[in-house]
GROMACS .gro file of C-alpha atoms in nm:
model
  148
    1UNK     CA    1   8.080   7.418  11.065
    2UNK     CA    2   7.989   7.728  11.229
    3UNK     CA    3   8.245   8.034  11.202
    4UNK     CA    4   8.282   8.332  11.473
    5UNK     CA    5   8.228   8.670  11.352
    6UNK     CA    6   8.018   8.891  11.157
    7UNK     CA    7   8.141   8.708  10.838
    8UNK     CA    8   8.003   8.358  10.946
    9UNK     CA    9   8.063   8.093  10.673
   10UNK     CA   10   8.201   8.330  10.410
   11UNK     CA   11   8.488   8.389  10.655
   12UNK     CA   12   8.698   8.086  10.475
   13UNK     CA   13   8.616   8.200  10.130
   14UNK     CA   14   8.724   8.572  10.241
   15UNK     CA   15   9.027   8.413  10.353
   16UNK     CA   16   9.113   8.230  10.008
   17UNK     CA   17   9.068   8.517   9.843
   18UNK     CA   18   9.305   8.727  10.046
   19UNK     CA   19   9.526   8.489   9.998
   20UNK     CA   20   9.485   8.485   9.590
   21UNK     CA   21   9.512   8.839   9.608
   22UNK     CA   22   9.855   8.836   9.791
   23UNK     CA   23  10.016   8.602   9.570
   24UNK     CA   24   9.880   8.873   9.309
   25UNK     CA   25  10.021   9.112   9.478
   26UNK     CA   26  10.365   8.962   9.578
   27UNK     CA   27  10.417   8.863   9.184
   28UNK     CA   28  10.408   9.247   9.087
   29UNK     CA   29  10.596   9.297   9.383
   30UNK     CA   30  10.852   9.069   9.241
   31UNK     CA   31  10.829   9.186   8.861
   32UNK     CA   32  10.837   9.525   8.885
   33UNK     CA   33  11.192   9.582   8.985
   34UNK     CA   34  11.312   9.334   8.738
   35UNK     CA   35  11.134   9.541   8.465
   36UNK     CA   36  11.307   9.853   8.626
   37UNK     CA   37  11.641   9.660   8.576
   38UNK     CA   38  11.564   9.585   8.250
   39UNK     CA   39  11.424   9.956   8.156
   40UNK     CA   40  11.767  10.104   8.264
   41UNK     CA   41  11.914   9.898   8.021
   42UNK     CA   42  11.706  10.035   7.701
   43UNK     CA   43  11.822  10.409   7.572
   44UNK     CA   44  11.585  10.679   7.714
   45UNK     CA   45  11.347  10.744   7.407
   46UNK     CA   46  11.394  10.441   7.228
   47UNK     CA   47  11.117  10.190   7.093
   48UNK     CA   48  11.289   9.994   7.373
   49UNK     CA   49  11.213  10.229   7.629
   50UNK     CA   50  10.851  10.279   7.498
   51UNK     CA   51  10.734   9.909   7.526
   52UNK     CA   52  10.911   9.864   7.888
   53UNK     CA   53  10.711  10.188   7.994
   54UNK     CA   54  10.395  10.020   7.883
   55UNK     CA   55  10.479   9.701   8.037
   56UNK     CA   56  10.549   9.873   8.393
   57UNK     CA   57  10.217  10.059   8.336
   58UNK     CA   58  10.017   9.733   8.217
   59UNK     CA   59  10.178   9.550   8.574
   60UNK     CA   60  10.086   9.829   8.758
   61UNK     CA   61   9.684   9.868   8.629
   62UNK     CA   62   9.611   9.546   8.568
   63UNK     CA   63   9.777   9.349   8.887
   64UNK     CA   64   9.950   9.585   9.124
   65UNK     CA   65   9.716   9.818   9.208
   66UNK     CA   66   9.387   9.606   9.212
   67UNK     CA   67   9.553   9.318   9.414
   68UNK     CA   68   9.688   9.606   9.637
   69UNK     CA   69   9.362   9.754   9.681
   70UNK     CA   70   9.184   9.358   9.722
   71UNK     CA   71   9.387   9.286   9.947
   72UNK     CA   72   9.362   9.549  10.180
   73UNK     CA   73   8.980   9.521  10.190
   74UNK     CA   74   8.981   9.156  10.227
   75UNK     CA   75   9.234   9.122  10.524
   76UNK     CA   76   9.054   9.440  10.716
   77UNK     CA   77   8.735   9.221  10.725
   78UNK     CA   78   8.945   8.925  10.862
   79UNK     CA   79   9.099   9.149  11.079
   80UNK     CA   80   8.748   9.334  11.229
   81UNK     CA   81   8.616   8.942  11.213
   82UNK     CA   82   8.878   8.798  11.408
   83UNK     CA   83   8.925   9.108  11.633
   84UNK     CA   84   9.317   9.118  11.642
   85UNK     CA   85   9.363   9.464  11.694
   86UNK     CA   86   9.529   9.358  12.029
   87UNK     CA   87   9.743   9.069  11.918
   88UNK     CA   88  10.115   9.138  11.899
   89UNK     CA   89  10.176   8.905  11.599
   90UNK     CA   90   9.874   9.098  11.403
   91UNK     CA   91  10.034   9.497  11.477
   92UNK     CA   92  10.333   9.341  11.309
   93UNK     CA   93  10.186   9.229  11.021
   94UNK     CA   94  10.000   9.511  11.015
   95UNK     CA   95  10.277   9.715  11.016
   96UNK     CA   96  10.498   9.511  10.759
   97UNK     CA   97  10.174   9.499  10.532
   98UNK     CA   98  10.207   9.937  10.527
   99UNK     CA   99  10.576   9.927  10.466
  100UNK     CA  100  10.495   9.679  10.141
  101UNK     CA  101  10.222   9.934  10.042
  102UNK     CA  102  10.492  10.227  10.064
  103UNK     CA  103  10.698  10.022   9.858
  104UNK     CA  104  10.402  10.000   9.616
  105UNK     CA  105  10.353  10.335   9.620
  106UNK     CA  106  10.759  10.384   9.569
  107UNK     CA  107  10.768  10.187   9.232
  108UNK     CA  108  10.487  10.340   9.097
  109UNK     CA  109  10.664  10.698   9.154
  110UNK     CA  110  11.023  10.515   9.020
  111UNK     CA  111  10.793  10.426   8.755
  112UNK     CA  112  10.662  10.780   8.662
  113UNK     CA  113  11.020  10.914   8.658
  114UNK     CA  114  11.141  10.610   8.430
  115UNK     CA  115  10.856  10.741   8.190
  116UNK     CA  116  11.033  11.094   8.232
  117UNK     CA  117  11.317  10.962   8.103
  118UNK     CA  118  11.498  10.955   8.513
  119UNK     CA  119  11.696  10.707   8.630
  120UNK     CA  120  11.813  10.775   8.961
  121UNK     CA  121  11.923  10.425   9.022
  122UNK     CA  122  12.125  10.188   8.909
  123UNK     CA  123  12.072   9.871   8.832
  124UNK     CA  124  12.205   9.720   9.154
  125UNK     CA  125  12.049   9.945   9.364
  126UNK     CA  126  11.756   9.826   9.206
  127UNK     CA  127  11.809   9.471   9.229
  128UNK     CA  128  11.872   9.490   9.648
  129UNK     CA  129  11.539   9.635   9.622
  130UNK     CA  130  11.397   9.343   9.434
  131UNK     CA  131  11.460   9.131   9.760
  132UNK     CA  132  11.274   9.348  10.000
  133UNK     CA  133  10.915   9.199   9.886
  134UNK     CA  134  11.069   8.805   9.888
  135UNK     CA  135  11.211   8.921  10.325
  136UNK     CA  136  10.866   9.076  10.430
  137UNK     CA  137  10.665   8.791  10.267
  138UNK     CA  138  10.830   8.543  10.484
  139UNK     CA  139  10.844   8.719  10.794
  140UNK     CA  140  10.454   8.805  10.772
  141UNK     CA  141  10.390   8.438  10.703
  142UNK     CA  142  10.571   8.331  10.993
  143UNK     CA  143  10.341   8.636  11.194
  144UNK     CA  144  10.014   8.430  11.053
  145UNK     CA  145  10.130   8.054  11.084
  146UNK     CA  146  10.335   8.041  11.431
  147UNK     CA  147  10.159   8.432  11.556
  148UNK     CA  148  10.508   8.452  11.797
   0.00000   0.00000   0.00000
């Protein structure tokens, strides 16, 4: 099976991976919030407070920001392979893909001020936020699969 583009035959397996990653990704996505939800229900200071900071911080070294930065580096190879820099169903993946790494980069700053002891949310504001990971997943899939 021969495969266009400078990535040849490793093209699939950059693919999986991307993939791997993004379900990596997505589950911190998902998790994060719901810790948040859960934090603002511990007393700021408490030991209960302490071991949901360290779980937000564990999410966020050990899955978030690795898959984040995977991912990225993976699906800009696909992207220079494939060439899709023109395609209309690619700029708007594109596009959702930076709004889910502002939301990254969101949560980790909610996180910092959590670990300050801040809670400028509340816990349904914070939930409606929990969804906005679950809408952009399935509109970028539908981008990849059908590419409207």
């Amino acid at each position: 099976m021969e495969l266009a583009g400078f990535l040849g035959a490793t093209m699939l397996w950059i693919k999986a991976a991307h993939i791997i990653f993004v379900i990596f990704l997505m589950a911190g996505l998902f998790m994060m919030p719901r810790f948040f939800v859960y934090h603002h229900q511990a007393p700021v200071g408490s030991d209960e407070d302490k071991k949901w900071i360290e779980r937000e911080d564990r999410l966020r070294r050990i899955i978030l920001n690795p898959s984040l930065i995977i991912v990225w580096i993976f699906g800009l190879m696909l992207a220079f392979n494939g060439d899709y820099w023109h395609e209309g169903w690619f700029i708007a993946k594109l596009l959702l893909v930076v709004a889910l790494s502002g939301y990254h980069g969101w949560m980790i700053g909610y996180f910092k001020k959590l670990r300050k002891g801040e809670r400028p949310l509340t816990e349904k504001q914070l939930r409606m936020l929990n969804e906005v990971p679950g809408i952009a997943a399935a509109i970028i899939v539908i981008l990849v699969v059908v590419r409207p």
